[in-house]
Tab-separated table of C-alpha atoms in Angstrom:
chain	number	residue	atom	x	y	z
V	1	MET	CA	6.560	21.794	17.834
V	2	GLU	CA	8.438	21.457	21.155
V	3	LYS	CA	7.048	17.951	21.544
V	4	CYS	CA	8.307	17.010	18.065
V	5	LEU	CA	11.808	18.314	18.871
V	6	ALA	CA	11.740	16.403	22.158
V	7	ASN	CA	10.864	13.219	20.304
V	8	LYS	CA	13.749	13.757	17.892
V	9	ALA	CA	16.188	14.486	20.725
V	10	ARG	CA	15.029	11.385	22.592
V	11	ARG	CA	15.725	9.221	19.554
V	12	GLN	CA	19.146	10.734	18.976
V	13	GLU	CA	20.148	10.450	22.648
V	14	GLY	CA	18.952	6.875	22.887
V	15	GLN	CA	20.575	5.828	19.669
V	16	GLY	CA	23.978	5.083	21.138
V	17	VAL	CA	22.582	3.098	24.056
V	18	ILE	CA	19.774	1.153	22.428
V	19	ARG	CA	21.490	0.316	19.174
V	20	ASP	CA	24.441	-1.259	21.054
V	21	MET	CA	21.881	-3.812	22.204
V	22	SER	CA	20.560	-4.327	18.681
V	23	ARG	CA	21.539	-6.901	16.106
V	24	LYS	CA	24.670	-5.891	14.182
V	25	ASP	CA	24.227	-2.339	15.402
V	26	GLY	CA	20.959	-1.946	13.505
V	27	THR	CA	22.601	-1.634	10.101
V	28	ASN	CA	20.608	-4.544	8.636
V	29	MET	CA	17.256	-3.286	9.856
V	30	VAL	CA	14.367	-2.154	7.672
V	31	VAL	CA	11.303	-0.326	8.991
V	32	ALA	CA	7.800	-0.094	7.518
V	33	LEU	CA	5.212	2.495	8.487
V	34	ASP	CA	1.644	1.851	7.347
V	35	ILE	CA	-0.293	5.073	8.023
V	36	GLY	CA	-3.875	4.036	7.367
V	37	THR	CA	-7.270	5.607	7.882
V	38	SER	CA	-8.113	3.335	10.813
V	39	LYS	CA	-4.695	2.353	12.182
V	40	VAL	CA	-0.982	3.137	12.157
V	41	VAL	CA	1.330	0.107	12.152
V	42	ALA	CA	5.121	0.194	12.509
V	43	LEU	CA	7.044	-2.978	11.659
V	44	ILE	CA	10.769	-3.493	12.212
V	45	GLY	CA	12.461	-6.264	10.267
V	46	GLU	CA	15.961	-7.716	10.276
V	47	ILE	CA	17.350	-8.749	6.900
V	48	ALA	CA	18.812	-12.251	7.220
V	49	PRO	CA	21.893	-13.301	5.175
V	50	SER	CA	19.518	-15.223	2.887
V	51	GLY	CA	17.700	-11.981	2.116
V	52	GLU	CA	14.534	-12.977	3.983
V	53	VAL	CA	13.025	-10.437	6.350
V	54	GLU	CA	12.511	-11.523	9.953
V	55	ILE	CA	10.072	-9.331	11.866
V	56	VAL	CA	11.478	-8.355	15.265
V	57	GLY	CA	9.216	-5.485	16.318
V	58	ILE	CA	5.553	-4.528	15.896
V	59	GLY	CA	3.741	-1.394	17.030
V	60	LYS	CA	0.068	-0.564	16.481
V	61	ASN	CA	-2.069	2.430	17.335
V	62	PRO	CA	-5.489	3.709	16.199
V	63	SER	CA	-5.236	6.407	13.551
V	64	HIS	CA	-7.046	9.646	14.408
V	65	GLY	CA	-5.694	12.139	11.883
V	66	MET	CA	-6.438	10.439	8.552
V	67	LYS	CA	-9.501	10.396	6.316
V	68	LYS	CA	-9.786	8.375	3.098
V	69	GLY	CA	-6.033	7.830	3.085
V	70	VAL	CA	-4.932	11.470	3.435
V	71	VAL	CA	-3.816	13.539	6.418
V	72	VAL	CA	-6.545	15.806	7.800
V	73	ASN	CA	-5.019	16.494	11.238
V	74	ILE	CA	-1.231	16.680	11.450
V	75	ASP	CA	-0.958	16.690	15.257
V	76	SER	CA	-3.186	13.634	15.673
V	77	THR	CA	-1.318	11.777	12.931
V	78	ILE	CA	2.043	12.595	14.536
V	79	GLU	CA	0.780	11.308	17.884
V	80	SER	CA	-0.433	8.048	16.320
V	81	ILE	CA	2.876	7.535	14.483
V	82	ASN	CA	4.887	8.218	17.635
V	83	ARG	CA	2.955	5.688	19.694
V	84	ALA	CA	3.247	2.960	17.048
V	85	VAL	CA	6.965	3.591	16.470
V	86	GLU	CA	7.806	3.637	20.188
V	87	GLU	CA	5.993	0.339	20.731
V	88	ALA	CA	7.871	-1.284	17.839
V	89	GLU	CA	11.216	0.109	19.063
V	90	LEU	CA	10.602	-1.243	22.555
V	91	MET	CA	9.788	-4.716	21.245
V	92	ALA	CA	12.764	-4.863	18.868
V	93	GLY	CA	15.274	-3.200	21.208
V	94	VAL	CA	16.505	-0.800	18.532
V	95	ASN	CA	16.255	2.902	17.851
V	96	ILE	CA	15.123	3.624	14.300
V	97	ASN	CA	15.988	6.597	12.113
V	98	SER	CA	14.088	6.115	8.856
V	99	VAL	CA	11.057	4.304	7.456
V	100	TYR	CA	9.439	3.109	4.246
V	101	ALA	CA	5.957	4.662	4.319
V	102	GLY	CA	2.790	3.890	2.373
V	103	ILE	CA	0.582	6.358	0.539
V	104	ALA	CA	-3.007	5.984	-0.669
V	105	GLY	CA	-6.121	8.056	-1.320
V	106	SER	CA	-8.473	9.053	-4.091
V	107	HIS	CA	-5.910	11.641	-5.306
V	108	ILE	CA	-3.864	8.761	-6.757
V	109	SER	CA	-4.041	8.331	-10.523
V	110	SER	CA	-2.083	6.281	-13.045
V	111	LEU	CA	-1.356	5.875	-16.733
V	112	ASN	CA	0.762	3.709	-19.013
V	113	SER	CA	3.601	5.389	-20.885
V	114	HIS	CA	6.606	4.464	-23.011
V	115	GLY	CA	9.965	5.902	-23.962
V	116	ILE	CA	12.379	5.194	-26.836
V	117	VAL	CA	16.130	5.892	-27.039
V	118	ALA	CA	19.004	4.865	-29.272
V	119	ILE	CA	21.396	2.307	-27.770
V	120	LYS	CA	24.764	4.108	-27.639
V	121	ASP	CA	27.305	1.282	-27.949
V	122	LYS	CA	25.096	-1.279	-29.688
V	123	GLU	CA	24.755	-3.038	-26.311
V	124	VAL	CA	22.320	-2.031	-23.573
V	125	THR	CA	23.963	-0.602	-20.450
V	126	GLU	CA	22.608	0.735	-17.144
V	127	ALA	CA	23.015	4.260	-18.559
V	128	ASP	CA	20.735	3.331	-21.473
V	129	LEU	CA	18.132	2.045	-18.988
V	130	GLU	CA	18.235	5.323	-17.075
V	131	ARG	CA	17.820	7.333	-20.269
V	132	VAL	CA	14.870	5.289	-21.533
V	133	MET	CA	13.152	5.492	-18.124
V	134	ASP	CA	13.619	9.276	-18.122
V	135	ALA	CA	12.072	9.361	-21.610
V	136	ALA	CA	9.113	7.264	-20.431
V	137	ARG	CA	8.410	9.549	-17.485
V	138	ALA	CA	8.428	12.700	-19.633
V	139	VAL	CA	4.658	13.115	-19.678
V	140	ALA	CA	2.504	16.119	-18.881
V	141	ILE	CA	0.900	15.932	-15.432
V	142	PRO	CA	-1.006	18.612	-13.466
V	143	ALA	CA	1.132	21.075	-11.518
V	144	ASP	CA	-0.264	19.878	-8.188
V	145	GLN	CA	0.667	16.237	-8.908
V	146	ARG	CA	3.976	14.428	-8.549
V	147	ILE	CA	5.192	11.153	-10.034
V	148	LEU	CA	5.349	8.554	-7.267
V	149	HIS	CA	6.343	5.464	-9.224
V	150	VAL	CA	7.766	4.552	-12.600
V	151	LEU	CA	7.118	0.802	-12.757
V	152	PRO	CA	8.625	-1.030	-15.756
V	153	GLN	CA	6.299	-3.448	-17.545
V	154	GLU	CA	8.552	-4.664	-20.339
V	155	TYR	CA	11.387	-3.590	-22.601
V	156	VAL	CA	11.524	-3.774	-26.412
V	157	ILE	CA	14.771	-4.010	-28.400
V	158	ASP	CA	14.398	-3.553	-32.164
V	159	ASP	CA	10.770	-4.803	-32.182
V	160	GLN	CA	11.584	-7.780	-29.903
V	161	ASP	CA	9.171	-7.353	-26.998
V	162	GLY	CA	8.620	-9.176	-23.716
V	163	ILE	CA	12.156	-8.474	-22.427
V	164	ARG	CA	12.471	-8.212	-18.635
V	165	ASP	CA	16.173	-7.353	-18.220
V	166	PRO	CA	17.743	-5.864	-21.359
V	167	VAL	CA	21.188	-5.062	-19.893
V	168	GLY	CA	23.913	-6.684	-22.014
V	169	MET	CA	21.637	-7.369	-24.997
V	170	ALA	CA	22.622	-6.121	-28.444
V	171	GLY	CA	20.464	-3.780	-30.476
V	172	VAL	CA	19.980	-0.345	-31.972
V	173	ARG	CA	16.781	0.950	-30.364
V	174	LEU	CA	15.544	0.454	-26.804
V	175	GLU	CA	11.945	1.032	-25.765
V	176	ALA	CA	10.516	0.874	-22.235
V	177	ARG	CA	6.846	0.420	-21.459
V	178	VAL	CA	6.065	1.601	-17.954
V	179	HIS	CA	3.213	2.230	-15.545
V	180	LEU	CA	3.294	5.732	-14.039
V	181	VAL	CA	1.626	6.415	-10.699
V	182	THR	CA	1.004	10.035	-9.690
V	183	GLY	CA	-0.349	11.551	-6.505
V	184	ALA	CA	-1.154	14.936	-5.024
V	185	GLN	CA	1.958	16.880	-4.074
V	186	SER	CA	0.296	18.128	-0.897
V	187	ALA	CA	-0.789	14.645	0.249
V	188	ALA	CA	2.758	13.287	-0.117
V	189	GLN	CA	4.283	16.322	1.583
V	190	ASN	CA	1.892	16.038	4.545
V	191	ILE	CA	2.805	12.386	5.122
V	192	ILE	CA	6.522	13.202	4.911
V	193	LYS	CA	6.038	16.174	7.257
V	194	CYS	CA	4.283	14.025	9.871
V	195	VAL	CA	7.017	11.377	9.771
V	196	GLU	CA	9.828	13.937	9.926
V	197	ARG	CA	8.233	15.683	12.899
V	198	CYS	CA	8.504	12.360	14.708
V	199	GLY	CA	12.276	12.540	14.261
V	200	LEU	CA	12.375	10.083	11.353
V	201	ASP	CA	13.412	10.257	7.715
V	202	VAL	CA	11.344	8.836	4.846
V	203	ASP	CA	13.402	6.417	2.766
V	204	ASP	CA	10.615	6.024	0.248
V	205	LEU	CA	6.883	6.545	-0.289
V	206	ILE	CA	5.200	3.484	-1.804
V	207	LEU	CA	1.684	3.155	-3.166
V	208	GLU	CA	-0.122	0.889	-0.718
V	209	GLN	CA	-1.541	-1.636	-3.193
V	210	VAL	CA	1.906	-1.963	-4.773
V	211	ALA	CA	3.341	-2.657	-1.311
V	212	SER	CA	0.604	-5.197	-0.530
V	213	SER	CA	1.382	-7.080	-3.735
V	214	TYR	CA	4.893	-7.868	-2.434
V	215	SER	CA	3.505	-9.766	0.558
V	216	VAL	CA	0.287	-11.285	-0.824
V	217	LEU	CA	0.697	-12.262	-4.479
V	218	GLU	CA	2.590	-15.218	-5.916
V	219	ASP	CA	4.758	-14.906	-9.020
V	220	ASP	CA	2.607	-17.330	-11.014
V	221	GLU	CA	-0.490	-15.242	-10.249
V	222	LYS	CA	1.250	-12.130	-11.582
V	223	GLU	CA	2.205	-14.021	-14.741
V	224	LEU	CA	-1.257	-15.439	-15.405
V	225	GLY	CA	-3.100	-12.230	-14.521
V	226	VAL	CA	-4.541	-11.227	-11.159
V	227	CYS	CA	-6.427	-8.305	-9.623
V	228	LEU	CA	-5.420	-7.365	-6.082
V	229	VAL	CA	-8.096	-5.524	-4.082
V	230	ASP	CA	-6.874	-4.010	-0.796
V	231	ILE	CA	-9.983	-3.009	1.192
V	232	GLY	CA	-8.942	-0.723	4.033
V	233	GLY	CA	-10.803	1.676	6.271
V	234	GLY	CA	-11.005	4.705	3.970
V	235	THR	CA	-10.294	3.445	0.443
V	236	SER	CA	-10.242	0.255	-1.600
V	237	ASP	CA	-7.075	0.055	-3.684
V	238	ILE	CA	-6.816	-1.950	-6.922
V	239	ALA	CA	-3.731	-3.280	-8.709
V	240	VAL	CA	-3.858	-5.455	-11.841
V	241	PHE	CA	-0.874	-7.638	-12.770
V	242	LEU	CA	-0.295	-9.492	-16.041
V	243	ASN	CA	2.812	-11.106	-17.549
V	244	GLY	CA	4.644	-10.526	-14.285
V	245	ALA	CA	4.234	-6.729	-14.285
V	246	ILE	CA	1.749	-4.198	-12.976
V	247	GLN	CA	-0.640	-2.995	-15.670
V	248	HIS	CA	-3.275	-0.878	-13.922
V	249	THR	CA	-3.922	0.792	-10.565
V	250	ALA	CA	-6.994	2.579	-9.235
V	251	VAL	CA	-8.613	3.743	-6.001
V	252	ILE	CA	-12.281	3.341	-5.021
V	253	PRO	CA	-13.358	5.777	-2.248
V	254	ILE	CA	-15.578	3.177	-0.538
V	255	ALA	CA	-14.280	0.876	2.197
V	256	GLY	CA	-14.805	-0.317	5.758
V	257	ASP	CA	-15.616	3.076	7.289
V	258	GLN	CA	-18.628	3.489	4.993
V	259	VAL	CA	-19.945	0.106	6.151
V	260	THR	CA	-19.502	1.155	9.782
V	261	ASN	CA	-21.348	4.435	9.151
V	262	ASP	CA	-24.202	2.568	7.461
V	263	ILE	CA	-24.567	0.329	10.530
V	264	ALA	CA	-24.439	3.307	12.928
V	265	VAL	CA	-27.221	5.111	11.055
V	266	ALA	CA	-29.389	2.065	10.383
V	267	VAL	CA	-29.399	0.628	13.909
V	268	ARG	CA	-28.933	3.993	15.694
V	269	THR	CA	-25.791	3.239	17.682
V	270	PRO	CA	-22.504	5.151	18.189
V	271	THR	CA	-19.796	4.575	15.593
V	272	GLN	CA	-17.431	2.721	17.929
V	273	PHE	CA	-20.163	0.178	18.763
V	274	ALA	CA	-21.110	-0.100	15.086
V	275	GLU	CA	-17.499	-1.068	14.341
V	276	GLN	CA	-17.617	-3.754	17.030
V	277	LEU	CA	-20.897	-5.117	15.654
V	278	LYS	CA	-19.397	-5.282	12.154
V	279	ILE	CA	-16.271	-7.138	13.313
V	280	GLN	CA	-17.943	-9.545	15.751
V	281	HIS	CA	-21.292	-10.290	14.105
V	282	GLY	CA	-21.192	-8.828	10.566
V	283	SER	CA	-21.541	-10.733	7.312
V	284	ALA	CA	-21.405	-9.625	3.681
V	285	LEU	CA	-23.811	-12.421	2.726
V	286	ARG	CA	-27.152	-12.824	4.491
V	287	GLN	CA	-27.626	-16.527	3.761
V	288	LEU	CA	-24.565	-17.347	5.864
V	289	ILE	CA	-26.268	-15.995	9.003
V	290	SER	CA	-28.745	-17.812	11.232
V	291	GLU	CA	-32.141	-16.123	11.516
V	292	GLU	CA	-32.410	-17.022	15.210
V	293	GLU	CA	-29.240	-15.258	16.399
V	294	ILE	CA	-30.011	-12.101	18.386
V	295	ILE	CA	-27.499	-9.476	19.528
V	296	GLU	CA	-27.686	-6.453	21.825
V	297	VAL	CA	-27.139	-3.019	20.337
V	298	PRO	CA	-26.023	-0.149	22.634
V	299	GLY	CA	-28.198	2.948	22.393
V	300	VAL	CA	-27.177	6.524	21.613
V	301	GLY	CA	-26.719	8.805	24.614
V	302	GLU	CA	-28.609	7.445	27.613
V	303	ARG	CA	-31.089	5.412	25.619
V	304	GLU	CA	-31.622	1.801	26.571
V	305	PRO	CA	-29.877	-0.966	24.563
V	306	ARG	CA	-32.016	-2.793	22.009
V	307	THR	CA	-31.954	-6.264	20.515
V	308	LEU	CA	-31.339	-6.940	16.849
V	309	SER	CA	-31.086	-10.056	14.711
V	310	THR	CA	-27.807	-10.687	12.892
V	311	GLN	CA	-29.873	-11.126	9.715
V	312	THR	CA	-30.924	-7.479	9.987
V	313	LEU	CA	-27.308	-6.454	10.504
V	314	ALA	CA	-26.254	-8.427	7.427
V	315	SER	CA	-29.003	-6.771	5.378
V	316	VAL	CA	-27.292	-3.428	6.093
V	317	ILE	CA	-23.770	-4.653	5.288
V	318	GLU	CA	-24.465	-6.699	2.143
V	319	PRO	CA	-25.672	-3.840	-0.129
V	320	ARG	CA	-22.544	-1.774	0.612
V	321	TYR	CA	-20.213	-4.659	-0.255
V	322	GLU	CA	-22.277	-5.348	-3.382
V	323	GLU	CA	-21.811	-1.703	-4.387
V	324	LEU	CA	-18.071	-1.867	-3.703
V	325	PHE	CA	-17.523	-5.057	-5.708
V	326	SER	CA	-19.678	-3.728	-8.547
V	327	LEU	CA	-17.560	-0.552	-8.721
V	328	ILE	CA	-14.379	-2.653	-8.751
V	329	LEU	CA	-15.788	-4.803	-11.567
V	330	ALA	CA	-16.705	-1.671	-13.535
V	331	GLU	CA	-13.159	-0.314	-13.048
V	332	LEU	CA	-11.704	-3.640	-14.147
V	333	ARG	CA	-13.813	-3.608	-17.306
V	334	ARG	CA	-12.917	0.010	-18.012
V	335	SER	CA	-9.219	-0.859	-17.776
V	336	GLY	CA	-9.633	-3.605	-20.391
V	337	TYR	CA	-8.229	-6.372	-18.176
V	338	ALA	CA	-11.483	-7.950	-16.953
V	339	GLU	CA	-11.103	-10.926	-19.311
V	340	ARG	CA	-7.355	-11.281	-18.785
V	341	VAL	CA	-7.054	-11.933	-15.038
V	342	GLY	CA	-6.804	-15.698	-15.278
V	343	ALA	CA	-5.825	-16.129	-11.620
V	344	GLY	CA	-8.904	-14.198	-10.497
V	345	ILE	CA	-9.234	-11.790	-7.586
V	346	VAL	CA	-7.224	-11.579	-4.362
V	347	LEU	CA	-8.898	-9.697	-1.502
V	348	THR	CA	-6.773	-8.299	1.316
V	349	GLY	CA	-6.867	-5.482	3.861
V	350	GLY	CA	-8.713	-5.294	7.176
V	351	SER	CA	-12.207	-4.946	5.697
V	352	SER	CA	-11.774	-8.040	3.514
V	353	LYS	CA	-11.914	-10.340	6.559
V	354	ILE	CA	-15.657	-9.976	7.099
V	355	LEU	CA	-17.618	-13.207	6.832
V	356	GLY	CA	-18.972	-13.858	3.339
V	357	ALA	CA	-16.804	-11.305	1.492
V	358	VAL	CA	-15.105	-13.970	-0.648
V	359	ASP	CA	-18.413	-15.728	-1.429
V	360	LEU	CA	-20.133	-12.481	-2.420
V	361	ALA	CA	-17.147	-11.443	-4.548
V	362	GLU	CA	-17.263	-14.759	-6.439
V	363	GLU	CA	-20.955	-14.190	-7.188
V	364	ILE	CA	-20.285	-10.706	-8.595
V	365	PHE	CA	-16.958	-11.256	-10.413
V	366	HIS	CA	-17.757	-14.766	-11.719
V	367	MET	CA	-14.130	-15.777	-11.243
V	368	PRO	CA	-11.976	-17.344	-8.495
V	369	VAL	CA	-11.538	-15.207	-5.380
V	370	ARG	CA	-9.247	-15.844	-2.422
V	371	LEU	CA	-8.388	-14.010	0.788
V	372	GLY	CA	-4.745	-12.920	0.819
V	373	SER	CA	-2.660	-12.799	3.999
V	374	PRO	CA	0.967	-11.618	4.162
V	375	ARG	CA	3.691	-14.227	3.745
V	376	LYS	CA	7.368	-14.418	2.707
V	377	VAL	CA	8.603	-13.209	6.129
V	378	GLY	CA	9.983	-14.889	9.239
V	379	GLY	CA	10.401	-13.947	12.880
V	380	LEU	CA	7.114	-12.818	14.425
V	381	LYS	CA	5.145	-13.855	11.344
V	382	GLY	CA	2.349	-15.268	13.505
V	383	GLU	CA	1.669	-11.722	14.722
V	384	VAL	CA	1.174	-10.409	11.183
V	385	ASP	CA	-0.631	-13.402	9.646
V	386	ASN	CA	-3.659	-11.252	9.005
V	387	PRO	CA	-4.868	-9.370	5.886
V	388	ILE	CA	-4.817	-6.164	7.936
V	389	HIS	CA	-0.976	-6.261	7.861
V	390	SER	CA	-0.548	-6.886	4.124
V	391	THR	CA	0.621	-3.345	3.384
V	392	GLY	CA	3.027	-3.163	6.332
V	393	VAL	CA	4.687	-6.495	5.540
V	394	GLY	CA	4.846	-5.546	1.855
V	395	LEU	CA	6.637	-2.307	2.755
V	396	LEU	CA	9.196	-4.344	4.711
V	397	ILE	CA	9.822	-6.709	1.785
V	398	TYR	CA	10.077	-3.801	-0.654
V	399	GLY	CA	12.531	-1.977	1.619
V	400	ALA	CA	14.657	-5.101	2.064
V	401	GLN	CA	14.863	-5.567	-1.715
V	402	GLN	CA	15.980	-1.962	-2.178
V	403	MET	CA	18.645	-2.331	0.510
V	404	ASN	CA	19.887	-5.671	-0.862
V	405	ALA	CA	20.071	-4.232	-4.376
V	406	GLY	CA	21.929	-1.186	-3.086
V	407	THR	CA	19.906	0.975	-5.459
V	408	GLY	CA	17.530	3.854	-5.229
V	409	SER	CA	13.875	3.241	-5.774
V	410	VAL	CA	11.100	3.919	-8.185
V	411	PHE	CA	10.119	6.867	-5.992
V	412	ALA	CA	10.378	10.076	-7.992
V	413	PRO	CA	11.582	12.977	-5.796
V	414	SER	CA	10.571	16.416	-6.954
V	415	SER	CA	13.410	18.242	-5.217
V	416	SER	CA	15.772	20.426	-7.206
V	417	THR	CA	18.731	18.288	-6.052
V	418	GLY	CA	17.220	15.186	-7.629
V	419	LEU	CA	16.473	17.138	-10.788
V	420	TRP	CA	20.064	18.387	-11.134
V	421	GLU	CA	21.395	14.860	-10.556
V	422	ARG	CA	19.207	13.564	-13.396
V	423	ILE	CA	20.307	16.432	-15.689
V	424	LYS	CA	23.999	15.726	-14.982
V	425	GLY	CA	23.414	12.026	-15.575
V	426	TRP	CA	21.785	12.782	-18.915
V	427	PHE	CA	24.718	14.940	-20.047
V	428	ASN	CA	27.222	12.309	-18.915
V	429	GLY	CA	25.397	9.653	-20.916
V	430	ASN	CA	24.834	11.698	-24.063
V	431	LEU	CA	27.966	13.809	-24.556
């Protein structure tokens, strides 16, 4: 606890000195914090007058307190966040106060909902939008869950559907069709607690595959229909887009760490060496590997190293990726969108980079598959031109859009203050 207070004091003391050196006193800065199972990445971006985000600071550190996307050791997670944030601050020359953070894990669930309200003055206003969104989010969820996102899909005015922005349109009845994302209250609170103990505030918590979609997907892909698959260390996150809006989200609890564990057990080597073997010599498709290539595998304890063919290594990796892609295909079919993703599949995340992943995915999905890297940013974009940074860059873009719009977010706080504000807003709009 003393260390956390010291970190906070250090930030507050340094704020006056460091921020004088920063661009426009730091007021146009946005910060992303990707707290993953295998790594913690802090990105600092400057919002240019054009609205584009220019990355000015990057900090990375291995993650030691996360498992399958959720916090399992608060102290280790705090230490990882601190190291990543300090590195990014040093590079950017600014002292940060708040971040946009990602959230993932198998506790995430989603559903589609809708709300209907009468249009008060025969013309849709912002107040009408707020009321219809409140009506759409009025669904029963378990007591231990909280609503993370209310993502609009389309609006309907008097049976006219497909409306994106209804403000100013005439009508009698307004309907909103939305995608609700919920997550475990405890998982969200633990992430917020870790960030706050580092002396930082959380501007927003964003579902990681939603964040990745901001940096990886093109607008025409979202219109035609696309399935984004973010394969990380602990989970594989799915987001389906159609007609320009998100339609379905899901989480598969199989990802890169399971592949690493399979290698460690099969070839009898420590986990850290199994990870190196996967990155340097692994392939998700055996036919892409030469049968003659031999590698050295470190032994466990004091045992002597052994030799192994890369074909044997690939024979361990391929079945796990086949299982993962088969589970994703089953989820896609269950959602009802398997035949509607005309733009195919986009793979991203650190574990999507393995050789042969795209080829194997095309064999299983029978549709176009591409590897997605983050784009739509400037500055140090060469440093983040890697699928492993898709979530972090997406958080930056999302945060910049929220700041440019000068609005809140689709984050749904469960505090009593937020509740009373919504109640007062309802009375003001209805009485």
